[in-house]
XYZ file of C-alpha atoms in Angstrom:
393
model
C -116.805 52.699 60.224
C -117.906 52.806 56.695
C -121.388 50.791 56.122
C -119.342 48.441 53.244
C -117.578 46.674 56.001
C -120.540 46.295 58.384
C -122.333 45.061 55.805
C -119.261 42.888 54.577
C -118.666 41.217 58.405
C -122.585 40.506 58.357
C -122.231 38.618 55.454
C -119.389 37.010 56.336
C -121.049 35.539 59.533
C -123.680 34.666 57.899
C -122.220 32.569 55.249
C -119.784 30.963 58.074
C -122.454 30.099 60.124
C -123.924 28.164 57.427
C -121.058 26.476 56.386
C -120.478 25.497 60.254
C -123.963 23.851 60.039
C -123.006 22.039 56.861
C -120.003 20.676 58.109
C -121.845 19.994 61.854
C -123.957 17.399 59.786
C -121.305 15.632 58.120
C -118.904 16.077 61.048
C -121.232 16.015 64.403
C -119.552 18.805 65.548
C -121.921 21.130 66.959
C -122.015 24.106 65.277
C -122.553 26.426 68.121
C -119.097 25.277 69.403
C -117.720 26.648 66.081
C -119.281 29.659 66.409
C -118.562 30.759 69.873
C -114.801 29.788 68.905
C -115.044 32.357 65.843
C -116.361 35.082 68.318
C -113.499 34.337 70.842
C -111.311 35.110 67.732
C -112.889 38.198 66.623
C -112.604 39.975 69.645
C -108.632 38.847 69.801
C -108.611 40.543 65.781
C -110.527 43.208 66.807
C -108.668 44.448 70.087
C -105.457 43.660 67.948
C -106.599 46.401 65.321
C -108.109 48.554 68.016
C -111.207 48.169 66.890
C -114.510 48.171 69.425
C -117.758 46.420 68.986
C -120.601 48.867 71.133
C -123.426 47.491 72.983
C -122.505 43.905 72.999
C -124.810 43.047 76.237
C -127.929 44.824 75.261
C -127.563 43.450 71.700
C -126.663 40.106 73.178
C -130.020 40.375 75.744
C -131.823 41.510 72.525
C -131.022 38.584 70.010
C -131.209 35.750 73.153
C -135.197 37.172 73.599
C -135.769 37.301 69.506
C -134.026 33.544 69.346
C -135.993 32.488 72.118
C -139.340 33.264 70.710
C -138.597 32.149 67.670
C -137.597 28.910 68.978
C -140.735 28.395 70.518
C -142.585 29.538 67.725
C -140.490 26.841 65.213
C -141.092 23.871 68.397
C -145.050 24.912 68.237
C -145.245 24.316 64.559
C -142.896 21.288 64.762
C -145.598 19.715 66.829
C -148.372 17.480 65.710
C -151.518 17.246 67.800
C -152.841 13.348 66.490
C -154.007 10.583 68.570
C -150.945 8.501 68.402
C -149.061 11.405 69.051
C -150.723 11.712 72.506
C -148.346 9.099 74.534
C -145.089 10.516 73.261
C -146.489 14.156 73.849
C -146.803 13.005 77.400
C -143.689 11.172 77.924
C -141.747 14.063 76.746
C -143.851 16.401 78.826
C -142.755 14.947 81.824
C -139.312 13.520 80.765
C -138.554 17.442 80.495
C -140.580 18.563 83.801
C -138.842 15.771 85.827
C -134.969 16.719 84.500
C -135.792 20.043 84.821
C -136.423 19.891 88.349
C -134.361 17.000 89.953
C -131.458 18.667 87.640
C -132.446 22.155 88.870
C -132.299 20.808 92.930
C -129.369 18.922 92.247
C -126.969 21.378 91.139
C -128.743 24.002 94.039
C -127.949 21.509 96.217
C -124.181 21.623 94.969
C -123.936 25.319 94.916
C -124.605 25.316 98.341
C -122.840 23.019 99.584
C -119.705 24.775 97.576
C -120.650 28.545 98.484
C -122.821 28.590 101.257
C -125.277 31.046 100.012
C -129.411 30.543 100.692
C -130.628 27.820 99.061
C -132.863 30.673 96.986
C -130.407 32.644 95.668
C -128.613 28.439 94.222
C -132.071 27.516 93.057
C -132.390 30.546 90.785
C -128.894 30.337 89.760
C -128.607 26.428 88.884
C -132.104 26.470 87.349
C -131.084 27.897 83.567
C -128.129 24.849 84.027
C -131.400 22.018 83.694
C -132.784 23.442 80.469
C -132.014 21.513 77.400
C -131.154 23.842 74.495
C -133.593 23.132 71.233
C -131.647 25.021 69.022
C -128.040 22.602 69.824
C -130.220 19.371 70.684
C -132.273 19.034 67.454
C -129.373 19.868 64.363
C -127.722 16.729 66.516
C -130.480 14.209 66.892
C -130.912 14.069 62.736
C -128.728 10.835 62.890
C -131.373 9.191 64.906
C -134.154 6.711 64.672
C -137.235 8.409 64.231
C -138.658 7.385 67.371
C -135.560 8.926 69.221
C -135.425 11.853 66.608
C -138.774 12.953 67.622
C -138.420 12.415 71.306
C -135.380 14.693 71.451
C -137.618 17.209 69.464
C -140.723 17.261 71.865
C -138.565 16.829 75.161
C -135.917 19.704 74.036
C -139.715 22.122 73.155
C -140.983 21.247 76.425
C -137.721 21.662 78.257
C -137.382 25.494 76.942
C -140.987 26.587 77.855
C -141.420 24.697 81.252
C -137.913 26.207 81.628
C -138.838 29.591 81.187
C -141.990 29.503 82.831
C -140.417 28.205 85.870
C -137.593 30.288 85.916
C -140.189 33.111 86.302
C -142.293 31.047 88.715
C -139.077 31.071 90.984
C -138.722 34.919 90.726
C -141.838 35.838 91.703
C -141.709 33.492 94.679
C -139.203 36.252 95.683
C -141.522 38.874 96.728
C -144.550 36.527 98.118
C -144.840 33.151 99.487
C -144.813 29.924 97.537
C -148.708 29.508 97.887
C -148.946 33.557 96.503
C -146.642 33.054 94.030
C -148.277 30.004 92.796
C -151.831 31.633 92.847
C -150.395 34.392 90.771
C -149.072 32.185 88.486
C -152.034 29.750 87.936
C -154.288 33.100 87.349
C -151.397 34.426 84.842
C -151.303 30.995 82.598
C -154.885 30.789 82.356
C -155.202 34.944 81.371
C -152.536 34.347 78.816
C -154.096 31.108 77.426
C -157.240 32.656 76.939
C -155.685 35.958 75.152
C -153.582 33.279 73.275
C -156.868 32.071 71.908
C -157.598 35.296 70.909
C -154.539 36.277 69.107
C -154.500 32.845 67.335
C -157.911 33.500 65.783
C -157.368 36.928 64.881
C -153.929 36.018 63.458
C -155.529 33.831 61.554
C -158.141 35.429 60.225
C -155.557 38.315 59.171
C -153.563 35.712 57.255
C -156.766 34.640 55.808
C -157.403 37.946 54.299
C -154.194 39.916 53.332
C -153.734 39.441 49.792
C -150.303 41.891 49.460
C -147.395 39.991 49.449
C -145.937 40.939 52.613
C -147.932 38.648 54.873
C -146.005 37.106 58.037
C -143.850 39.460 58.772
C -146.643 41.905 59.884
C -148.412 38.774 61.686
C -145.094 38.071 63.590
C -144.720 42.001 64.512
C -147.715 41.264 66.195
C -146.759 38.532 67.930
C -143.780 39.609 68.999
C -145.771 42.975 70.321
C -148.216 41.195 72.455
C -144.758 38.769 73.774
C -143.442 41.966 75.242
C -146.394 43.486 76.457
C -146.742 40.628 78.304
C -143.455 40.106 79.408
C -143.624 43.480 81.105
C -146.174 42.172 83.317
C -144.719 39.155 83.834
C -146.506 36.649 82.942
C -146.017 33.904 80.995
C -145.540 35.563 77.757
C -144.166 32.145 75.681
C -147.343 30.644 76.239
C -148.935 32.806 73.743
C -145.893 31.868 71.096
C -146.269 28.493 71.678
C -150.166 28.406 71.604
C -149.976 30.253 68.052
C -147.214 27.590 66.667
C -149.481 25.039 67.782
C -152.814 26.345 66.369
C -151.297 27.445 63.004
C -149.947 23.518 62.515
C -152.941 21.783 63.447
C -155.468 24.203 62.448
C -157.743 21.536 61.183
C -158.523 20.153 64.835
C -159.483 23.652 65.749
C -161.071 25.199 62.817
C -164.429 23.186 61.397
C -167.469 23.956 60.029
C -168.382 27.220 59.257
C -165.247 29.322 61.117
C -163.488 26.704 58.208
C -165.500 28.825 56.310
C -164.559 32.121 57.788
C -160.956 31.551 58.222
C -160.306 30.003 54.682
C -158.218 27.229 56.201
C -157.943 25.379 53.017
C -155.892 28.303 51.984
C -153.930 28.753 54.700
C -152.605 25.446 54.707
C -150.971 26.137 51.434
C -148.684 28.727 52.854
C -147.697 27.097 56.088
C -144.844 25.919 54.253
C -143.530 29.592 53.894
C -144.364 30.380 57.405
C -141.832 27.487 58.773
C -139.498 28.399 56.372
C -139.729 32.309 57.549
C -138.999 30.835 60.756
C -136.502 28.507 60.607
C -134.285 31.031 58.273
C -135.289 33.620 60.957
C -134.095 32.370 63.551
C -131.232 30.559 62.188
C -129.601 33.853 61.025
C -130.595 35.383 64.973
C -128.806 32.058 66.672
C -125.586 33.043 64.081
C -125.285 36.667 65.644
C -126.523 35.352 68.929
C -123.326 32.611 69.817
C -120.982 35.067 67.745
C -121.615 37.905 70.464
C -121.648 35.856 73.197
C -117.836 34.329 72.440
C -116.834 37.768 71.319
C -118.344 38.560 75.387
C -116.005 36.021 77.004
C -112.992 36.457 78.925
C -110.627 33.591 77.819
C -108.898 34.069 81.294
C -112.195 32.639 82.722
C -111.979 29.569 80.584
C -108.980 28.354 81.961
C -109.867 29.155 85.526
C -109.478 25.274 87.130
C -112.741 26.038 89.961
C -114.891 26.862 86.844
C -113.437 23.895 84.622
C -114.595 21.578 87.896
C -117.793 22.719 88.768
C -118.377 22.512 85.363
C -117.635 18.634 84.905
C -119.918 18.781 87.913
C -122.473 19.909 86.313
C -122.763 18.195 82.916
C -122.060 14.812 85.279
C -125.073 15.528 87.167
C -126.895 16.641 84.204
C -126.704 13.316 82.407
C -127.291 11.136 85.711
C -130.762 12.919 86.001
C -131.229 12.050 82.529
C -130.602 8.718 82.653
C -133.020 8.013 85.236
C -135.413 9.918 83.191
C -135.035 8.016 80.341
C -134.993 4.821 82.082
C -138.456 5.944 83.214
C -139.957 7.502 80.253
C -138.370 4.658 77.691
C -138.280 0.677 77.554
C -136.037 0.416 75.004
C -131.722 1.697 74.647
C -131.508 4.667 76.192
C -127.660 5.499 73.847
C -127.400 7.847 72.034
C -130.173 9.764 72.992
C -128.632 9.799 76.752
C -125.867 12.045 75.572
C -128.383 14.357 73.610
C -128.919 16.813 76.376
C -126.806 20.095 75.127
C -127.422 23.448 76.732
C -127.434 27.085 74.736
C -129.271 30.113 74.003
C -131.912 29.531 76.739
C -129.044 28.635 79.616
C -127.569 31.908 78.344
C -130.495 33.828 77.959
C -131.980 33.049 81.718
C -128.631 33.199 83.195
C -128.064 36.877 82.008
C -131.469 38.093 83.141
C -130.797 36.660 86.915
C -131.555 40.091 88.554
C -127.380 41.442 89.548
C -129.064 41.430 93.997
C -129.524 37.611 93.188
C -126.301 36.499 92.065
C -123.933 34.124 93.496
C -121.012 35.490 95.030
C -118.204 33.139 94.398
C -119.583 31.402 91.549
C -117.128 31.359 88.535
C -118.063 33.558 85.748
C -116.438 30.591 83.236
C -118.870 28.277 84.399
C -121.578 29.531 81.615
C -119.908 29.319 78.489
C -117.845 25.962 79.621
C -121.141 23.715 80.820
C -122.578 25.149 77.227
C -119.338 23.204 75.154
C -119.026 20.630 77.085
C -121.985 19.666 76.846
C -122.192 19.704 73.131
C -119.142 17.924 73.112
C -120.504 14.942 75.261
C -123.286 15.155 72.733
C -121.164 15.025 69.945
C -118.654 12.568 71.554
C -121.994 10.265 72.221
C -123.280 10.299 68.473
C -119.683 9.991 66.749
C -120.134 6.421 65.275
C -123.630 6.125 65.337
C -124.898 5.085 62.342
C -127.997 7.513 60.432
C -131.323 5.073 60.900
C -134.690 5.414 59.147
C -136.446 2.730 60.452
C -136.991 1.719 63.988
């Protein structure tokens, strides 16, 4: 294929993707809906002109890991570490914790009741169904109060991490008991947090002293190095991501006195700005190629298959009855719209695809995936069409 029309279709997407996200803020129509629709119809063009895209799933497994980190990395420097922020930190915390595991044992529960399989093999299957997707969740809580803007934002942070880290958790429960696994895991947090620590301050001091104008791209290669070295001994390998968000954007409660000194932090302040921005553009143009690939993946036939289209009202149902009791919990005032804000995406995908092929379920519908990921951005969007942008509480 000549490079012109690579480079063309990349551009293309690119600029499509964007004007999806335009018109998902006038329109609430999530834009990720839009964009798995325009992959479904570029494999349909593309088979029609004989034309084959190579190494969809490995590209697809490669983007959903990029999109994931950055994701965490955008949540950690979203977040504010302040005093008043303390109580909504928590609420969020365990708002996500609490969905993610009465959601996780409900639909288990379901799956086994439907397929009969072990009760392991449904927990590790339903559990990437209870994570709430950042990346869909966010774009659509703009519209709200700021108060319910920022709890979607914390809760949908949480949700991805404790999501991934559990999702983990459960595999290595696999080979060893629950109390081995759980030892294991408890040693691996507080290894990574401690080289987290590390990297942070030797990140930063980096960033302190490169002067050439090519700064944080070399400081995310990093990042993204030590991610995978850790992933490949399993261990929680976000943490350190979400540590180094979190330390970058509140810096001043970490570094006084004379490392202030040392680390220049007045200067480094000055550039955060770029460093979200990096991010944000980042990962926005990752999530583009990300949902486009994963709708040019599907099997339309699957889509239409009536099991999957019932399991999957199933599952959103259940999905926003555990929320609601959440909520009810965690808040004292209207729970609508933020009730219906509880889309899943890349991370659903992501974990889904990386369930290990000896621990898959049987009979479960391969449509299921793709069809709990729209409609639940349609509930979302169905929930916010007619509510009314709010700046004040």
């Amino acid at each position: 294929m000549d490079s012109s029309y690579l480079i063309i279709g990349l551009s293309l997407s690119v600029l499509i993707s964007y004007a999806f996200d335009l018109l998902s803020s006038r329109f609430k129509m999530p834009s990720v809906i839009l964009l798995l629709a325009l992959g479904m119809l570029t494999r349909q063009v593309t088979e029609y002109l004989g034309v084959q895209i190579p190494y969809v799933a490995p590209t697809l497994s490669t983007l959903g890991t990029l999109g994931l980190i950055l994701i965490v990395l955008e949540g950690g420097l979203d977040i504010e570490i302040q005093s008043a922020q303390f109580g909504l930190l928590r609420r969020t915390a365990l708002t996500a914790l609490s969905s993610l595991v009465f959601t996780t044992l409900l639909l288990a529960g379901m799956l086994f009741l439907l397929l009969e399989e072990t009760f392991y093999r449904c927990l590790i299957n339903a559990l990437p169904f209870a994570v709430i997707s950042r990346t869909v969740a966010v774009p659509g809580a703009q519209n709200l109060s700021e108060q319910q803007r920022e709890f979607a934002l914390y809760e949908a942070t949480f949700s991805d991490i404790m999501g991934v880290m559990l999702f983990n958790f459960v595999l290595l429960a696999q080979s060893s008991s629950v109390l081995g696994a759980t030892l294991v895991f408890a040693r691996d947090t507080l290894l990574i947090s401690l080289v987290s620590i590390l990297c942070c301050l030797g990140l930063l001091y980096l960033i302190s002293r490169i002067s050439h104008t090519v700064k944080f791209l070399p400081i995310i290669s990093v990042l993204l190095l030590v991610y995978a070295i850790a992933q490949i001994y399993q261990m929680s390998s976000l943490l350190i991501i979400l540590v180094f968000g979190l330390f970058l954007n509140n810096t001043e409660l970490f570094i006084r006195g004379r490392l202030d000194q040392i680390f220049k932090n007045d200067l480094f302040e000055k550039e955060l700005d770029q460093l979200k921005n990096l991010t944000a553009e980042g990962g926005f143009v990752i999530r583009t190629f990300f949902f486009l690939l994963f709708g040019y993946a599907a099997n339309l036939s699957t889509l239409i298959d009536l099991d999957a289209i019932i399991v999957s009202i199933l599952f959103v149902g259940t999905i926003l009855g555990v929320r609601y009791v959440s909520l009810r919990v965690a808040l004292d005032g209207p729970l609508k719209p933020l009730l219906w804000v509880a889309p899943r995406g890349l991370v659903t995908i992501l974990l889904y695809l990386n369930i290990p092929e000896p621990l898959r379920l049987t009979g479960f519908r391969e449509g299921v995936l793709m069809l709990t990921v729209v409609l639940s951005a349609l509930v979302m969007m169905a929930g916010l069409i007619g509510h009314k942008p709010t700046t004040t509480e």
